[in-house]
Amino acid sequence: MKPLSFLAALLLTLVPATGRADLTLVQKSNAPGAKNPLVMKVKGGKIRIDFGSDQTNMVDTATGEMIVLNHLTKKMTKSNYKTGPMAVEIARNLASAKLHRPLSTGKTEKVGAYDCDIHEWDFGGGIKSKLWVAKNYPNYEAIKADLATMSALGGANVLTDINGMVVKNHIDLGGATATTTLEEAKIDPLPDTDFVVPAGYVLEEGKK
């Protein structure tokens, strides 16, 4: 599965109300071919996702523009998730998310320093997710608001159902599985330059 498609599936767990301060999430995934750490940054309507040191995706949720930077080749591609082929996948994810909600199993388990409630989420079509939700995650209320911008990449508002920070997520995409663990979530001002294409990158011919 392409990294961006897998990311869209993971982001189905990160979908609250209205974004405010700048947010940085650091995650680690054991997905096949995953580049760690997976670092997500949000500033206003801008999103930056770093897949290790090899690739960066930059998204403008206002316009729908998505830029993929390949740091090894210094090349980039451009697309639009609101009008391009990805819009179909997002619409399908959104429809599924609205039909299926995460349900508490009534079980608890400790993940790192956090006592977590375990939820299971069946999206249908063979896609299932198991969520470890920390009720006592530091600054959760502020982080919840900041996560909102990511919902533009696919999902529905499920935080009213789980009411806590997802610190671990195991997803089964009908055979391909992966576990993603949250290593850090922080609210600090981010420079505008983090969301600007660096000098020296060339647009691949025929790929906009």
Coordinates of C-alpha atoms in Angstrom, one line a residue:
M1 CA 0.0 0.0 0.0
K2 CA 1.3 3.5 -0.8
P3 CA 2.4 5.5 2.2
L4 CA -0.2 8.2 1.6
S5 CA -3.0 5.7 1.3
F6 CA -2.0 4.1 4.6
L7 CA -1.6 7.5 6.2
A8 CA -5.2 8.3 5.2
A9 CA -6.4 5.2 7.0
L10 CA -4.4 6.0 10.1
L11 CA -5.8 9.6 10.2
L12 CA -9.3 8.2 10.6
T13 CA -8.5 8.1 14.3
L14 CA -7.5 11.7 14.5
V15 CA -10.5 13.8 13.8
P16 CA -11.9 16.4 16.3
A17 CA -13.5 19.8 16.0
T18 CA -11.5 23.1 15.4
G19 CA -7.7 23.6 15.2
R20 CA -5.9 26.4 17.1
A21 CA -2.3 26.3 18.2
D22 CA 0.6 24.7 16.3
L23 CA 0.9 20.9 16.9
T24 CA 3.6 18.4 16.4
L25 CA 3.0 14.6 16.6
V26 CA 5.8 12.1 16.5
Q27 CA 4.8 8.5 15.8
K28 CA 6.4 5.2 15.0
S29 CA 4.9 2.6 12.7
N30 CA 5.8 -1.0 11.9
A31 CA 4.0 -0.9 8.6
P32 CA 5.9 -2.6 5.7
G33 CA 8.2 -0.1 4.2
A34 CA 7.5 2.6 6.8
K35 CA 10.0 5.3 7.3
N36 CA 10.3 6.3 10.9
P37 CA 9.8 8.5 12.7
L38 CA 6.5 9.7 11.2
V39 CA 6.3 13.4 12.2
M40 CA 3.1 15.3 11.6
K41 CA 3.0 19.1 12.0
V42 CA -0.1 21.3 11.8
K43 CA -0.1 25.1 11.6
G44 CA -3.5 26.7 10.8
G45 CA -4.7 25.0 7.6
K46 CA -1.3 23.7 6.7
I47 CA -0.1 20.1 7.3
R48 CA 3.4 18.7 7.0
I49 CA 4.2 15.0 7.3
D50 CA 7.7 13.7 7.3
F51 CA 8.3 10.0 6.6
G52 CA 11.7 9.6 8.2
S53 CA 14.3 11.6 6.2
D54 CA 13.2 10.3 2.8
Q55 CA 9.9 12.0 2.0
T56 CA 7.8 15.0 3.1
N57 CA 4.2 15.6 2.2
M58 CA 2.8 19.1 2.5
V59 CA -0.9 19.8 2.4
D60 CA -2.9 23.0 2.2
T61 CA -6.4 22.2 3.4
A62 CA -7.8 25.5 2.1
T63 CA -6.9 24.8 -1.5
G64 CA -6.5 21.0 -1.5
E65 CA -3.0 21.2 -2.9
M66 CA -0.7 18.3 -1.9
I67 CA 3.0 18.4 -2.6
V68 CA 5.2 15.3 -2.2
L69 CA 9.0 16.0 -1.8
N70 CA 11.5 13.2 -2.5
H71 CA 14.6 14.3 -0.6
L72 CA 16.8 11.6 -2.2
T73 CA 16.2 12.9 -5.7
K74 CA 15.2 16.5 -4.9
K75 CA 12.1 16.0 -7.0
M76 CA 8.5 16.8 -6.2
T77 CA 5.0 16.0 -7.4
K78 CA 1.8 18.1 -7.0
S79 CA -1.8 16.9 -6.8
N80 CA -5.1 18.0 -5.3
Y81 CA -6.9 15.8 -2.8
K82 CA -10.2 17.7 -3.2
T83 CA -10.4 17.3 -7.0
G84 CA -7.9 14.5 -8.0
P85 CA -8.2 10.7 -7.7
M86 CA -7.5 10.8 -4.0
A87 CA -10.9 12.6 -3.5
V88 CA -12.6 9.3 -4.4
E89 CA -10.7 7.4 -1.7
I90 CA -11.3 10.1 0.9
A91 CA -15.0 10.2 0.1
R92 CA -15.2 6.4 0.5
N93 CA -13.3 6.6 3.9
L94 CA -15.6 9.3 5.1
A95 CA -18.8 7.4 4.2
S96 CA -17.4 4.3 5.9
A97 CA -16.4 6.3 9.0
K98 CA -19.9 7.8 9.3
L99 CA -21.5 4.3 9.2
H100 CA -19.2 2.6 11.6
R101 CA -18.1 4.0 15.0
P102 CA -15.4 2.8 17.5
L103 CA -16.8 0.8 20.3
S104 CA -15.4 0.3 23.8
T105 CA -14.5 -3.3 24.6
G106 CA -14.6 -2.6 28.3
K107 CA -11.0 -3.7 28.6
T108 CA -8.1 -1.6 29.8
E109 CA -4.3 -1.9 29.2
K110 CA -1.3 0.2 30.0
V111 CA 0.7 1.7 27.2
G112 CA 3.9 3.3 28.4
A113 CA 2.9 5.6 31.3
Y114 CA -0.8 5.7 30.3
D115 CA -3.8 3.6 31.4
C116 CA -5.8 3.1 28.3
D117 CA -9.3 2.0 27.4
I118 CA -9.4 -0.3 24.4
H119 CA -11.8 0.5 21.5
E120 CA -12.4 -1.5 18.4
W121 CA -13.4 0.0 15.1
D122 CA -14.8 -2.0 12.2
F123 CA -15.0 0.2 9.1
G124 CA -16.4 -2.6 7.0
G125 CA -14.8 -4.1 3.9
G126 CA -12.3 -6.0 6.0
I127 CA -10.8 -2.9 7.5
K128 CA -10.6 -3.0 11.3
S129 CA -8.7 -0.9 13.9
K130 CA -7.9 -1.4 17.6
L131 CA -7.3 1.8 19.5
W132 CA -5.7 2.3 22.9
V133 CA -7.1 5.5 24.3
A134 CA -5.5 7.4 27.2
K135 CA -8.0 9.5 29.2
N136 CA -5.3 11.2 31.2
Y137 CA -3.0 12.3 28.4
P138 CA -1.3 15.7 29.2
N139 CA -3.0 18.7 27.6
Y140 CA -5.4 16.5 25.8
E141 CA -8.1 19.1 25.5
A142 CA -5.8 21.5 23.7
I143 CA -4.3 18.8 21.5
K144 CA -7.8 17.6 20.6
A145 CA -8.6 21.0 19.1
D146 CA -5.3 21.1 17.2
L147 CA -5.8 17.7 15.6
A148 CA -8.8 18.9 13.7
T149 CA -7.0 20.0 10.5
M150 CA -5.9 16.5 9.8
S151 CA -9.5 15.4 9.4
A152 CA -9.4 17.0 5.9
L153 CA -7.4 13.9 4.8
G154 CA -10.3 11.6 5.5
G155 CA -12.4 10.7 8.5
A156 CA -15.3 11.7 10.8
N157 CA -15.6 13.2 14.2
V158 CA -15.1 10.2 16.6
L159 CA -13.6 11.9 19.6
T160 CA -17.0 12.2 21.1
D161 CA -17.1 8.4 21.1
I162 CA -13.6 7.7 22.4
N163 CA -12.9 10.9 24.5
G164 CA -9.2 10.5 24.9
M165 CA -5.9 10.5 23.1
V166 CA -5.1 7.6 20.8
V167 CA -1.6 6.5 21.9
K168 CA -1.6 3.2 20.0
N169 CA -3.4 2.1 16.9
H170 CA -3.4 -1.4 15.3
I171 CA -5.0 -1.4 11.9
D172 CA -5.9 -4.4 9.7
L173 CA -6.5 -3.4 6.1
G174 CA -7.9 -6.8 5.1
G175 CA -4.7 -8.6 5.5
A176 CA -2.0 -5.9 5.7
T177 CA -1.5 -4.9 9.3
A178 CA 0.4 -2.3 11.1
T179 CA 0.8 -0.8 14.6
T180 CA 1.4 2.9 15.1
T181 CA 2.5 4.2 18.5
L182 CA 2.4 7.9 19.5
E183 CA 5.8 8.9 21.0
E184 CA 5.2 12.6 21.5
A185 CA 2.6 15.3 21.1
K186 CA 3.5 18.9 21.7
I187 CA 2.1 22.3 21.2
D188 CA 4.8 24.8 20.2
P189 CA 5.0 27.6 17.6
L190 CA 6.2 26.2 14.2
P191 CA 8.0 28.4 11.7
D192 CA 6.3 29.2 8.4
T193 CA 9.3 27.8 6.6
D194 CA 8.3 24.3 7.7
F195 CA 5.4 24.5 5.2
V196 CA 7.3 26.0 2.2
V197 CA 9.0 24.0 -0.5
P198 CA 12.8 24.3 0.0
A199 CA 14.9 25.7 -2.8
G200 CA 16.4 23.2 -5.3
Y201 CA 13.4 20.9 -5.8
V202 CA 12.3 20.2 -9.3
L203 CA 8.7 19.3 -10.4
E204 CA 8.7 16.0 -12.1
E205 CA 7.7 16.3 -15.7
G206 CA 4.0 15.5 -16.3
K207 CA 3.3 15.3 -12.6
K208 CA 1.4 18.2 -11.1

